[in-house]
């Protein structure tokens, strides 16, 4: 990135793609996708998820990219410049509140990766059997330690943000993400040798259309949005740092392909293990942390694999939280005229307060529930399943129906420097497919339809 009229710009096209993929790939793929797929019946969830990624996610990525790069603003500023102050207030507030909620619970899970990484390194993990794995998870995620790790993670995030956006993280993620990818491929190959390989693959890939319920559709929609950092300005903010030369359509497609590839790899790693070790696929947010160490325990040099994996997962989480934090920081800086340092302190402090509440949801506050959910679950559910799709709905309708056609075309073709052959299908998706699909799923889940 280089400073350009006080606003940073990614210097290379590769850098822009790598950081965008870095934002998308994170705990959403490796922790959230398997547990959501497990809760929602596997194959049925997988088909809906992939359909949403490509039919709703890719068009919305293009829309957010156009808005972000075309206005070079935060979410609030982008809507204000293109649509007006009322729309900006609605979409901007939704995005900023949701991004801080996500940052809160995300930091807790990222904190678990720190704990697991250090415990692996010191040989302190005991996963000789499934019960031990569960017990270990419980002891590692209750008490004061998860609070400490949540704070440690947020401090790491803070340091990266304060030291001039992404120079360091850009370089780190260019190296780390390919390594993480290779490691995932290696674990996939290992899955092949597990006794539950067939059952696991059937669970995640065999499409059982009769299992597609409103809950499955709702969950898959939320997961697609979460995984692509969509609907609340994550990608819009990042695109505001793209150079004029970045090809937006291609970046959107590359991001969606790599992001879903990582989610599928995670599924291929987790489910054969779930069936081999007799763990319930419905375990929820704890699933991956209970299953993975069982896998590592059976590998030669397991603790080394385990340490490396959790270290990379920690770094993948950081590349995601940097983008999440950037939503509110760019808003505080540009709209509220705060210094970058103040803005970063403010959003980190809010995330820390929220994060501590979420961390306690697994310990002293586990009995404190709202609508039957702990604070942790509630933050995730409200932000991912409501705020993000609602934000996506607004973005699709706005870009599809109200933004000047030429503005969008110019963004996608760099002022006709090259062609973008999919302009018509894109418009159709934004005008009709995305809003109607999101609306139907909402009507369906509320029982109106
Ligand atoms: N997509 C990330 C993941 O899968 C999460 C994420 C990063 C995000 N940036 C975001 C979610 C912005 C919402 C908004 O882990």
GROMACS .gro file of C-alpha atoms and ligand atoms in nm:
model
  464
    1UNK     CA    1   0.000   0.000   0.000
    2UNK     CA    2   0.117   0.351  -0.059
    3UNK     CA    3  -0.015   0.674   0.082
    4UNK     CA    4  -0.196   0.877  -0.178
    5UNK     CA    5  -0.366   1.201  -0.079
    6UNK     CA    6  -0.393   1.068   0.277
    7UNK     CA    7  -0.585   0.765   0.154
    8UNK     CA    8  -0.398   0.439   0.118
    9UNK     CA    9  -0.404   0.238  -0.205
   10UNK     CA   10  -0.293  -0.120  -0.264
   11UNK     CA   11   0.010  -0.092  -0.486
   12UNK     CA   12  -0.021  -0.410  -0.687
   13UNK     CA   13  -0.313  -0.596  -0.837
   14UNK     CA   14  -0.192  -0.915  -0.671
   15UNK     CA   15  -0.179  -0.735  -0.338
   16UNK     CA   16  -0.540  -0.627  -0.377
   17UNK     CA   17  -0.657  -0.980  -0.458
   18UNK     CA   18  -0.446  -1.138  -0.185
   19UNK     CA   19  -0.577  -0.905   0.084
   20UNK     CA   20  -0.936  -0.944  -0.033
   21UNK     CA   21  -0.901  -1.321  -0.020
   22UNK     CA   22  -0.733  -1.271   0.317
   23UNK     CA   23  -1.041  -1.089   0.440
   24UNK     CA   24  -1.274  -1.357   0.311
   25UNK     CA   25  -1.078  -1.659   0.425
   26UNK     CA   26  -1.075  -1.694   0.799
   27UNK     CA   27  -1.261  -1.857   1.083
   28UNK     CA   28  -1.574  -1.833   0.868
   29UNK     CA   29  -1.444  -2.107   0.642
   30UNK     CA   30  -1.263  -2.329   0.886
   31UNK     CA   31  -1.464  -2.290   1.207
   32UNK     CA   32  -1.808  -2.157   1.113
   33UNK     CA   33  -1.872  -2.342   0.788
   34UNK     CA   34  -1.825  -2.696   0.925
   35UNK     CA   35  -2.034  -2.629   1.234
   36UNK     CA   36  -2.316  -2.467   1.041
   37UNK     CA   37  -2.307  -2.747   0.783
   38UNK     CA   38  -2.314  -3.001   1.066
   39UNK     CA   39  -2.609  -2.840   1.241
   40UNK     CA   40  -2.800  -2.808   0.913
   41UNK     CA   41  -2.765  -3.160   0.782
   42UNK     CA   42  -2.454  -3.150   0.560
   43UNK     CA   43  -2.526  -3.199   0.189
   44UNK     CA   44  -2.846  -2.994   0.178
   45UNK     CA   45  -2.666  -2.703   0.342
   46UNK     CA   46  -2.367  -2.734   0.110
   47UNK     CA   47  -2.572  -2.700  -0.210
   48UNK     CA   48  -2.765  -2.398  -0.080
   49UNK     CA   49  -2.444  -2.238   0.042
   50UNK     CA   50  -2.266  -2.279  -0.293
   51UNK     CA   51  -2.569  -2.156  -0.485
   52UNK     CA   52  -2.584  -1.844  -0.266
   53UNK     CA   53  -2.211  -1.779  -0.299
   54UNK     CA   54  -2.225  -1.771  -0.677
   55UNK     CA   55  -2.573  -1.635  -0.746
   56UNK     CA   56  -2.596  -1.378  -0.468
   57UNK     CA   57  -2.242  -1.343  -0.334
   58UNK     CA   58  -2.053  -1.275  -0.658
   59UNK     CA   59  -2.297  -1.010  -0.787
   60UNK     CA   60  -2.295  -0.841  -0.448
   61UNK     CA   61  -1.918  -0.850  -0.434
   62UNK     CA   62  -1.917  -0.668  -0.770
   63UNK     CA   63  -2.170  -0.416  -0.638
   64UNK     CA   64  -1.972  -0.347  -0.319
   65UNK     CA   65  -1.647  -0.322  -0.514
   66UNK     CA   66  -1.800  -0.066  -0.752
   67UNK     CA   67  -1.941   0.142  -0.468
   68UNK     CA   68  -1.619   0.131  -0.267
   69UNK     CA   69  -1.369   0.200  -0.540
   70UNK     CA   70  -1.593   0.442  -0.727
   71UNK     CA   71  -1.641   0.665  -0.422
   72UNK     CA   72  -1.317   0.589  -0.237
   73UNK     CA   73  -1.513   0.609   0.087
   74UNK     CA   74  -1.620   0.414   0.391
   75UNK     CA   75  -1.967   0.252   0.384
   76UNK     CA   76  -2.139   0.563   0.518
   77UNK     CA   77  -1.965   0.796   0.274
   78UNK     CA   78  -2.023   0.565  -0.022
   79UNK     CA   79  -2.400   0.556   0.036
   80UNK     CA   80  -2.406   0.930   0.107
   81UNK     CA   81  -2.224   1.022  -0.212
   82UNK     CA   82  -2.431   0.794  -0.432
   83UNK     CA   83  -2.767   0.794  -0.257
   84UNK     CA   84  -2.805   1.058   0.012
   85UNK     CA   85  -2.786   1.102   0.389
   86UNK     CA   86  -3.088   0.894   0.495
   87UNK     CA   87  -2.980   0.585   0.313
   88UNK     CA   88  -2.626   0.640   0.443
   89UNK     CA   89  -2.752   0.659   0.800
   90UNK     CA   90  -2.946   0.334   0.769
   91UNK     CA   91  -2.694   0.122   0.577
   92UNK     CA   92  -2.394   0.280   0.750
   93UNK     CA   93  -2.521   0.230   1.104
   94UNK     CA   94  -2.627  -0.127   1.027
   95UNK     CA   95  -2.282  -0.202   0.889
   96UNK     CA   96  -2.084  -0.042   1.166
   97UNK     CA   97  -2.286  -0.196   1.451
   98UNK     CA   98  -2.281  -0.540   1.290
   99UNK     CA   99  -1.909  -0.524   1.218
  100UNK     CA  100  -1.835  -0.448   1.584
  101UNK     CA  101  -2.059  -0.734   1.698
  102UNK     CA  102  -1.879  -0.972   1.465
  103UNK     CA  103  -1.541  -0.845   1.576
  104UNK     CA  104  -1.644  -0.924   1.936
  105UNK     CA  105  -1.731  -1.289   1.900
  106UNK     CA  106  -1.472  -1.349   1.630
  107UNK     CA  107  -1.197  -1.239   1.868
  108UNK     CA  108  -1.309  -1.498   2.121
  109UNK     CA  109  -1.276  -1.780   1.870
  110UNK     CA  110  -0.946  -1.636   1.748
  111UNK     CA  111  -0.842  -1.636   2.114
  112UNK     CA  112  -0.910  -2.011   2.127
  113UNK     CA  113  -0.667  -2.055   1.837
  114UNK     CA  114  -0.397  -1.882   2.044
  115UNK     CA  115  -0.470  -2.107   2.341
  116UNK     CA  116  -0.465  -2.421   2.124
  117UNK     CA  117  -0.148  -2.313   1.948
  118UNK     CA  118   0.038  -2.254   2.272
  119UNK     CA  119  -0.100  -2.568   2.436
  120UNK     CA  120   0.013  -2.772   2.135
  121UNK     CA  121   0.355  -2.617   2.148
  122UNK     CA  122   0.401  -2.700   2.513
  123UNK     CA  123   0.255  -3.048   2.469
  124UNK     CA  124  -0.033  -2.965   2.699
  125UNK     CA  125  -0.315  -3.094   2.483
  126UNK     CA  126  -0.460  -3.434   2.568
  127UNK     CA  127  -0.679  -3.565   2.290
  128UNK     CA  128  -0.624  -3.932   2.329
  129UNK     CA  129  -0.996  -3.990   2.296
  130UNK     CA  130  -1.313  -3.798   2.223
  131UNK     CA  131  -1.414  -3.750   2.586
  132UNK     CA  132  -1.070  -3.612   2.670
  133UNK     CA  133  -1.102  -3.376   2.372
  134UNK     CA  134  -1.433  -3.246   2.496
  135UNK     CA  135  -1.310  -3.209   2.852
  136UNK     CA  136  -1.005  -3.025   2.731
  137UNK     CA  137  -1.212  -2.784   2.525
  138UNK     CA  138  -1.433  -2.708   2.823
  139UNK     CA  139  -1.139  -2.646   3.053
  140UNK     CA  140  -0.963  -2.428   2.797
  141UNK     CA  141  -1.264  -2.211   2.724
  142UNK     CA  142  -1.393  -2.146   3.072
  143UNK     CA  143  -1.233  -1.943   3.349
  144UNK     CA  144  -1.017  -1.638   3.293
  145UNK     CA  145  -0.785  -1.765   3.020
  146UNK     CA  146  -1.024  -1.713   2.724
  147UNK     CA  147  -1.074  -1.355   2.843
  148UNK     CA  148  -0.701  -1.305   2.836
  149UNK     CA  149  -0.663  -1.457   2.487
  150UNK     CA  150  -0.948  -1.250   2.350
  151UNK     CA  151  -0.770  -0.940   2.476
  152UNK     CA  152  -0.434  -1.061   2.343
  153UNK     CA  153  -0.586  -1.117   2.001
  154UNK     CA  154  -0.743  -0.772   1.996
  155UNK     CA  155  -0.412  -0.617   2.096
  156UNK     CA  156  -0.241  -0.797   1.804
  157UNK     CA  157  -0.515  -0.669   1.576
  158UNK     CA  158  -0.470  -0.321   1.717
  159UNK     CA  159  -0.095  -0.320   1.658
  160UNK     CA  160  -0.139  -0.417   1.294
  161UNK     CA  161  -0.408  -0.157   1.237
  162UNK     CA  162  -0.215   0.121   1.401
  163UNK     CA  163   0.103   0.055   1.209
  164UNK     CA  164  -0.039   0.188   0.883
  165UNK     CA  165  -0.302  -0.056   0.761
  166UNK     CA  166  -0.161  -0.348   0.576
  167UNK     CA  167   0.202  -0.326   0.479
  168UNK     CA  168   0.292  -0.600   0.722
  169UNK     CA  169  -0.023  -0.804   0.701
  170UNK     CA  170  -0.026  -0.781   0.323
  171UNK     CA  171   0.319  -0.930   0.306
  172UNK     CA  172   0.247  -1.186   0.575
  173UNK     CA  173  -0.076  -1.301   0.417
  174UNK     CA  174   0.087  -1.339   0.076
  175UNK     CA  175   0.308  -1.603   0.230
  176UNK     CA  176   0.083  -1.748   0.500
  177UNK     CA  177  -0.234  -1.803   0.303
  178UNK     CA  178  -0.072  -2.036   0.047
  179UNK     CA  179   0.090  -2.230   0.331
  180UNK     CA  180  -0.245  -2.263   0.508
  181UNK     CA  181  -0.396  -2.384   0.183
  182UNK     CA  182  -0.127  -2.651   0.139
  183UNK     CA  183  -0.169  -2.764   0.497
  184UNK     CA  184  -0.542  -2.802   0.444
  185UNK     CA  185  -0.477  -3.010   0.132
  186UNK     CA  186  -0.241  -3.233   0.332
  187UNK     CA  187  -0.505  -3.287   0.602
  188UNK     CA  188  -0.760  -3.368   0.333
  189UNK     CA  189  -0.535  -3.642   0.202
  190UNK     CA  190  -0.508  -3.771   0.558
  191UNK     CA  191  -0.890  -3.781   0.580
  192UNK     CA  192  -0.889  -4.038   0.304
  193UNK     CA  193  -0.728  -4.289   0.539
  194UNK     CA  194  -0.979  -4.248   0.820
  195UNK     CA  195  -1.243  -4.519   0.874
  196UNK     CA  196  -1.523  -4.261   0.857
  197UNK     CA  197  -1.411  -4.118   0.521
  198UNK     CA  198  -1.708  -4.258   0.324
  199UNK     CA  199  -1.967  -4.153   0.582
  200UNK     CA  200  -1.816  -3.809   0.615
  201UNK     CA  201  -1.805  -3.748   0.242
  202UNK     CA  202  -2.160  -3.871   0.202
  203UNK     CA  203  -2.274  -3.646   0.483
  204UNK     CA  204  -2.127  -3.331   0.332
  205UNK     CA  205  -2.164  -3.398  -0.042
  206UNK     CA  206  -2.472  -3.616  -0.092
  207UNK     CA  207  -2.746  -3.366  -0.169
  208UNK     CA  208  -3.069  -3.456   0.003
  209UNK     CA  209  -3.316  -3.205  -0.134
  210UNK     CA  210  -3.585  -3.316   0.108
  211UNK     CA  211  -3.371  -3.177   0.389
  212UNK     CA  212  -3.381  -2.820   0.257
  213UNK     CA  213  -3.589  -2.643   0.521
  214UNK     CA  214  -3.634  -2.270   0.584
  215UNK     CA  215  -3.374  -2.302   0.861
  216UNK     CA  216  -3.122  -2.455   0.621
  217UNK     CA  217  -3.178  -2.179   0.364
  218UNK     CA  218  -3.150  -1.912   0.630
  219UNK     CA  219  -2.833  -2.061   0.775
  220UNK     CA  220  -2.671  -2.104   0.432
  221UNK     CA  221  -2.754  -1.748   0.333
  222UNK     CA  222  -2.599  -1.612   0.653
  223UNK     CA  223  -2.291  -1.830   0.603
  224UNK     CA  224  -2.243  -1.711   0.243
  225UNK     CA  225  -2.258  -1.349   0.358
  226UNK     CA  226  -2.032  -1.408   0.655
  227UNK     CA  227  -1.772  -1.596   0.458
  228UNK     CA  228  -1.754  -1.334   0.183
  229UNK     CA  229  -1.752  -1.042   0.432
  230UNK     CA  230  -2.059  -0.907   0.252
  231UNK     CA  231  -2.351  -0.679   0.323
  232UNK     CA  232  -2.205  -0.459   0.594
  233UNK     CA  233  -1.937  -0.281   0.400
  234UNK     CA  234  -1.638  -0.509   0.453
  235UNK     CA  235  -1.566  -0.550   0.087
  236UNK     CA  236  -1.679  -0.196   0.009
  237UNK     CA  237  -1.420  -0.056   0.248
  238UNK     CA  238  -1.145  -0.277   0.109
  239UNK     CA  239  -1.233  -0.185  -0.249
  240UNK     CA  240  -1.196   0.180  -0.155
  241UNK     CA  241  -0.823   0.103  -0.128
  242UNK     CA  242  -0.802  -0.077  -0.466
  243UNK     CA  243  -0.607   0.094  -0.742
  244UNK     CA  244  -0.790   0.208  -1.054
  245UNK     CA  245  -0.631  -0.076  -1.242
  246UNK     CA  246  -0.781  -0.359  -1.033
  247UNK     CA  247  -1.025  -0.567  -1.234
  248UNK     CA  248  -1.328  -0.582  -1.011
  249UNK     CA  249  -1.518  -0.866  -1.181
  250UNK     CA  250  -1.217  -1.092  -1.184
  251UNK     CA  251  -1.132  -1.010  -0.824
  252UNK     CA  252  -1.490  -1.097  -0.720
  253UNK     CA  253  -1.482  -1.432  -0.895
  254UNK     CA  254  -1.135  -1.523  -0.766
  255UNK     CA  255  -1.237  -1.435  -0.412
  256UNK     CA  256  -1.554  -1.645  -0.427
  257UNK     CA  257  -1.376  -1.944  -0.581
  258UNK     CA  258  -1.087  -1.949  -0.334
  259UNK     CA  259  -1.315  -1.881  -0.040
  260UNK     CA  260  -1.551  -2.167  -0.116
  261UNK     CA  261  -1.256  -2.396  -0.197
  262UNK     CA  262  -1.121  -2.342   0.154
  263UNK     CA  263  -1.464  -2.407   0.308
  264UNK     CA  264  -1.497  -2.731   0.111
  265UNK     CA  265  -1.148  -2.840   0.218
  266UNK     CA  266  -1.246  -2.774   0.578
  267UNK     CA  267  -1.557  -2.990   0.530
  268UNK     CA  268  -1.350  -3.273   0.384
  269UNK     CA  269  -1.117  -3.255   0.682
  270UNK     CA  270  -1.378  -3.232   0.956
  271UNK     CA  271  -1.660  -3.469   0.862
  272UNK     CA  272  -1.466  -3.790   0.799
  273UNK     CA  273  -1.307  -3.726   1.140
  274UNK     CA  274  -1.646  -3.658   1.299
  275UNK     CA  275  -1.772  -3.997   1.185
  276UNK     CA  276  -1.447  -4.176   1.266
  277UNK     CA  277  -1.429  -4.052   1.624
  278UNK     CA  278  -1.798  -4.071   1.705
  279UNK     CA  279  -1.854  -3.700   1.756
  280UNK     CA  280  -2.195  -3.550   1.681
  281UNK     CA  281  -2.190  -3.331   1.367
  282UNK     CA  282  -2.444  -3.114   1.547
  283UNK     CA  283  -2.203  -3.007   1.822
  284UNK     CA  284  -2.222  -2.639   1.720
  285UNK     CA  285  -1.951  -2.375   1.768
  286UNK     CA  286  -1.725  -2.613   1.957
  287UNK     CA  287  -1.719  -2.876   1.679
  288UNK     CA  288  -1.393  -2.795   1.504
  289UNK     CA  289  -1.199  -2.738   1.824
  290UNK     CA  290  -1.304  -3.079   1.954
  291UNK     CA  291  -1.248  -3.266   1.629
  292UNK     CA  292  -0.919  -3.128   1.496
  293UNK     CA  293  -0.697  -3.226   1.788
  294UNK     CA  294  -0.830  -3.582   1.755
  295UNK     CA  295  -0.694  -3.579   1.402
  296UNK     CA  296  -0.359  -3.435   1.504
  297UNK     CA  297  -0.326  -3.683   1.786
  298UNK     CA  298  -0.323  -3.969   1.537
  299UNK     CA  299  -0.063  -3.817   1.307
  300UNK     CA  300   0.309  -3.873   1.352
  301UNK     CA  301   0.451  -3.554   1.499
  302UNK     CA  302   0.096  -3.449   1.580
  303UNK     CA  303   0.186  -3.162   1.808
  304UNK     CA  304   0.395  -2.997   1.537
  305UNK     CA  305   0.106  -3.018   1.291
  306UNK     CA  306  -0.127  -2.888   1.554
  307UNK     CA  307   0.093  -2.593   1.647
  308UNK     CA  308   0.144  -2.497   1.284
  309UNK     CA  309  -0.222  -2.529   1.199
  310UNK     CA  310  -0.347  -2.315   1.486
  311UNK     CA  311  -0.075  -2.059   1.422
  312UNK     CA  312  -0.189  -2.025   1.060
  313UNK     CA  313  -0.551  -2.014   1.163
  314UNK     CA  314  -0.464  -1.735   1.404
  315UNK     CA  315  -0.298  -1.542   1.121
  316UNK     CA  316  -0.591  -1.607   0.887
  317UNK     CA  317  -0.818  -1.466   1.159
  318UNK     CA  318  -0.602  -1.156   1.183
  319UNK     CA  319  -0.624  -1.085   0.810
  320UNK     CA  320  -1.003  -1.104   0.851
  321UNK     CA  321  -1.034  -0.892   1.164
  322UNK     CA  322  -0.818  -0.623   1.008
  323UNK     CA  323  -1.080  -0.586   0.735
  324UNK     CA  324  -1.366  -0.604   0.984
  325UNK     CA  325  -1.210  -0.332   1.199
  326UNK     CA  326  -1.145  -0.117   0.894
  327UNK     CA  327  -1.525  -0.076   0.846
  328UNK     CA  328  -1.568   0.124   1.166
  329UNK     CA  329  -1.223   0.282   1.167
  330UNK     CA  330  -1.264   0.433   0.819
  331UNK     CA  331  -1.605   0.560   0.928
  332UNK     CA  332  -1.473   0.723   1.248
  333UNK     CA  333  -1.180   0.878   1.058
  334UNK     CA  334  -1.363   1.007   0.753
  335UNK     CA  335  -1.707   1.093   0.885
  336UNK     CA  336  -1.628   1.181   1.247
  337UNK     CA  337  -1.290   1.334   1.165
  338UNK     CA  338  -1.103   1.137   1.430
  339UNK     CA  339  -0.735   1.064   1.404
  340UNK     CA  340  -0.657   0.711   1.295
  341UNK     CA  341  -0.514   0.632   1.636
  342UNK     CA  342  -0.825   0.747   1.820
  343UNK     CA  343  -1.052   0.565   1.578
  344UNK     CA  344  -0.856   0.244   1.623
  345UNK     CA  345  -0.860   0.277   2.002
  346UNK     CA  346  -1.234   0.335   1.997
  347UNK     CA  347  -1.328   0.037   1.782
  348UNK     CA  348  -1.085  -0.190   1.965
  349UNK     CA  349  -1.229  -0.081   2.300
  350UNK     CA  350  -1.586  -0.153   2.186
  351UNK     CA  351  -1.478  -0.491   2.049
  352UNK     CA  352  -1.296  -0.570   2.373
  353UNK     CA  353  -1.606  -0.497   2.583
  354UNK     CA  354  -1.822  -0.708   2.350
  355UNK     CA  355  -1.553  -0.975   2.326
  356UNK     CA  356  -1.528  -1.020   2.702
  357UNK     CA  357  -1.905  -1.065   2.725
  358UNK     CA  358  -1.891  -1.323   2.445
  359UNK     CA  359  -1.598  -1.503   2.606
  360UNK     CA  360  -1.788  -1.529   2.934
  361UNK     CA  361  -2.077  -1.694   2.748
  362UNK     CA  362  -1.884  -2.018   2.772
  363UNK     CA  363  -1.818  -1.975   3.143
  364UNK     CA  364  -1.980  -1.764   3.413
  365UNK     CA  365  -2.242  -1.622   3.176
  366UNK     CA  366  -2.344  -1.949   3.013
  367UNK     CA  367  -2.682  -1.932   3.187
  368UNK     CA  368  -2.747  -1.576   3.082
  369UNK     CA  369  -2.956  -1.605   2.767
  370UNK     CA  370  -3.161  -1.370   2.551
  371UNK     CA  371  -3.419  -1.536   2.325
  372UNK     CA  372  -3.266  -1.865   2.437
  373UNK     CA  373  -2.919  -1.768   2.313
  374UNK     CA  374  -2.601  -1.676   2.496
  375UNK     CA  375  -2.448  -1.337   2.417
  376UNK     CA  376  -2.198  -1.512   2.189
  377UNK     CA  377  -2.466  -1.694   1.989
  378UNK     CA  378  -2.689  -1.388   1.981
  379UNK     CA  379  -2.417  -1.162   1.838
  380UNK     CA  380  -2.338  -1.417   1.569
  381UNK     CA  381  -2.703  -1.484   1.485
  382UNK     CA  382  -2.813  -1.120   1.469
  383UNK     CA  383  -2.510  -0.995   1.275
  384UNK     CA  384  -2.466  -1.283   1.031
  385UNK     CA  385  -2.822  -1.392   0.970
  386UNK     CA  386  -2.998  -1.055   0.988
  387UNK     CA  387  -2.770  -0.754   0.949
  388UNK     CA  388  -2.560  -0.895   0.667
  389UNK     CA  389  -2.845  -1.018   0.442
  390UNK     CA  390  -3.045  -0.699   0.510
  391UNK     CA  391  -2.740  -0.491   0.418
  392UNK     CA  392  -2.696  -0.706   0.107
  393UNK     CA  393  -3.059  -0.655   0.013
  394UNK     CA  394  -3.021  -0.278   0.041
  395UNK     CA  395  -2.698  -0.283  -0.160
  396UNK     CA  396  -2.845  -0.498  -0.440
  397UNK     CA  397  -3.159  -0.288  -0.473
  398UNK     CA  398  -2.963   0.035  -0.456
  399UNK     CA  399  -2.696  -0.057  -0.712
  400UNK     CA  400  -2.942  -0.248  -0.933
  401UNK     CA  401  -3.215   0.014  -0.949
  402UNK     CA  402  -3.080   0.353  -0.845
  403UNK     CA  403  -2.710   0.392  -0.917
  404UNK     CA  404  -2.624   0.533  -1.259
  405UNK     CA  405  -2.562   0.250  -1.504
  406UNK     CA  406  -2.260   0.422  -1.649
  407UNK     CA  407  -2.095   0.452  -1.308
  408UNK     CA  408  -2.114   0.075  -1.264
  409UNK     CA  409  -1.999   0.004  -1.618
  410UNK     CA  410  -1.703   0.240  -1.583
  411UNK     CA  411  -1.596   0.070  -1.263
  412UNK     CA  412  -1.620  -0.278  -1.410
  413UNK     CA  413  -1.443  -0.190  -1.736
  414UNK     CA  414  -1.199   0.074  -1.610
  415UNK     CA  415  -1.371   0.333  -1.830
  416UNK     CA  416  -1.398   0.088  -2.119
  417UNK     CA  417  -1.031   0.000  -2.115
  418UNK     CA  418  -1.144  -0.363  -2.132
  419UNK     CA  419  -1.471  -0.546  -2.169
  420UNK     CA  420  -1.694  -0.686  -1.897
  421UNK     CA  421  -1.924  -0.925  -2.084
  422UNK     CA  422  -2.145  -1.010  -1.787
  423UNK     CA  423  -2.297  -0.669  -1.733
  424UNK     CA  424  -2.650  -0.777  -1.818
  425UNK     CA  425  -2.658  -1.091  -1.606
  426UNK     CA  426  -2.505  -0.889  -1.323
  427UNK     CA  427  -2.777  -0.629  -1.347
  428UNK     CA  428  -3.043  -0.896  -1.354
  429UNK     CA  429  -2.901  -1.058  -1.040
  430UNK     CA  430  -2.883  -0.727  -0.856
  431UNK     CA  431  -3.226  -0.607  -0.963
  432UNK     CA  432  -3.419  -0.929  -0.924
  433UNK     CA  433  -3.244  -1.241  -0.813
  434UNK     CA  434  -3.064  -1.112  -0.500
  435UNK     CA  435  -3.346  -0.902  -0.352
  436UNK     CA  436  -3.619  -1.155  -0.429
  437UNK     CA  437  -3.418  -1.448  -0.297
  438UNK     CA  438  -3.325  -1.266   0.025
  439UNK     CA  439  -3.683  -1.148   0.074
  440UNK     CA  440  -3.830  -1.494   0.017
  441UNK     CA  441  -3.590  -1.649   0.264
  442UNK     CA  442  -3.681  -1.388   0.527
  443UNK     CA  443  -4.055  -1.430   0.469
  444UNK     CA  444  -4.006  -1.802   0.484
  445UNK     CA  445  -3.819  -1.805   0.815
  446UNK     CA  446  -4.065  -1.571   0.982
  447UNK     CA  447  -4.345  -1.803   0.880
  448UNK     CA  448  -4.524  -1.539   0.671
  449UNK     CA  449  -4.474  -1.749   0.361
  450LIG     N1  450  -1.513  -1.346   0.590
  450LIG     C1  451  -1.443  -1.361   0.713
  450LIG     C2  452  -1.437  -1.508   0.749
  450LIG     O1  453  -1.490  -1.589   0.681
  450LIG     C3  454  -1.506  -1.279   0.821
  450LIG     C4  455  -1.502  -1.135   0.789
  450LIG     C5  456  -1.393  -1.064   0.755
  450LIG     C6  457  -1.607  -1.042   0.790
  450LIG     N2  458  -1.426  -0.934   0.733
  450LIG     C7  459  -1.555  -0.918   0.753
  450LIG     C8  460  -1.737  -1.057   0.817
  450LIG     C9  461  -1.634  -0.807   0.742
  450LIG    C10  462  -1.817  -0.945   0.807
  450LIG    C11  463  -1.766  -0.822   0.768
  450LIG     O2  464  -1.378  -1.544   0.845
   0.00000   0.00000   0.00000
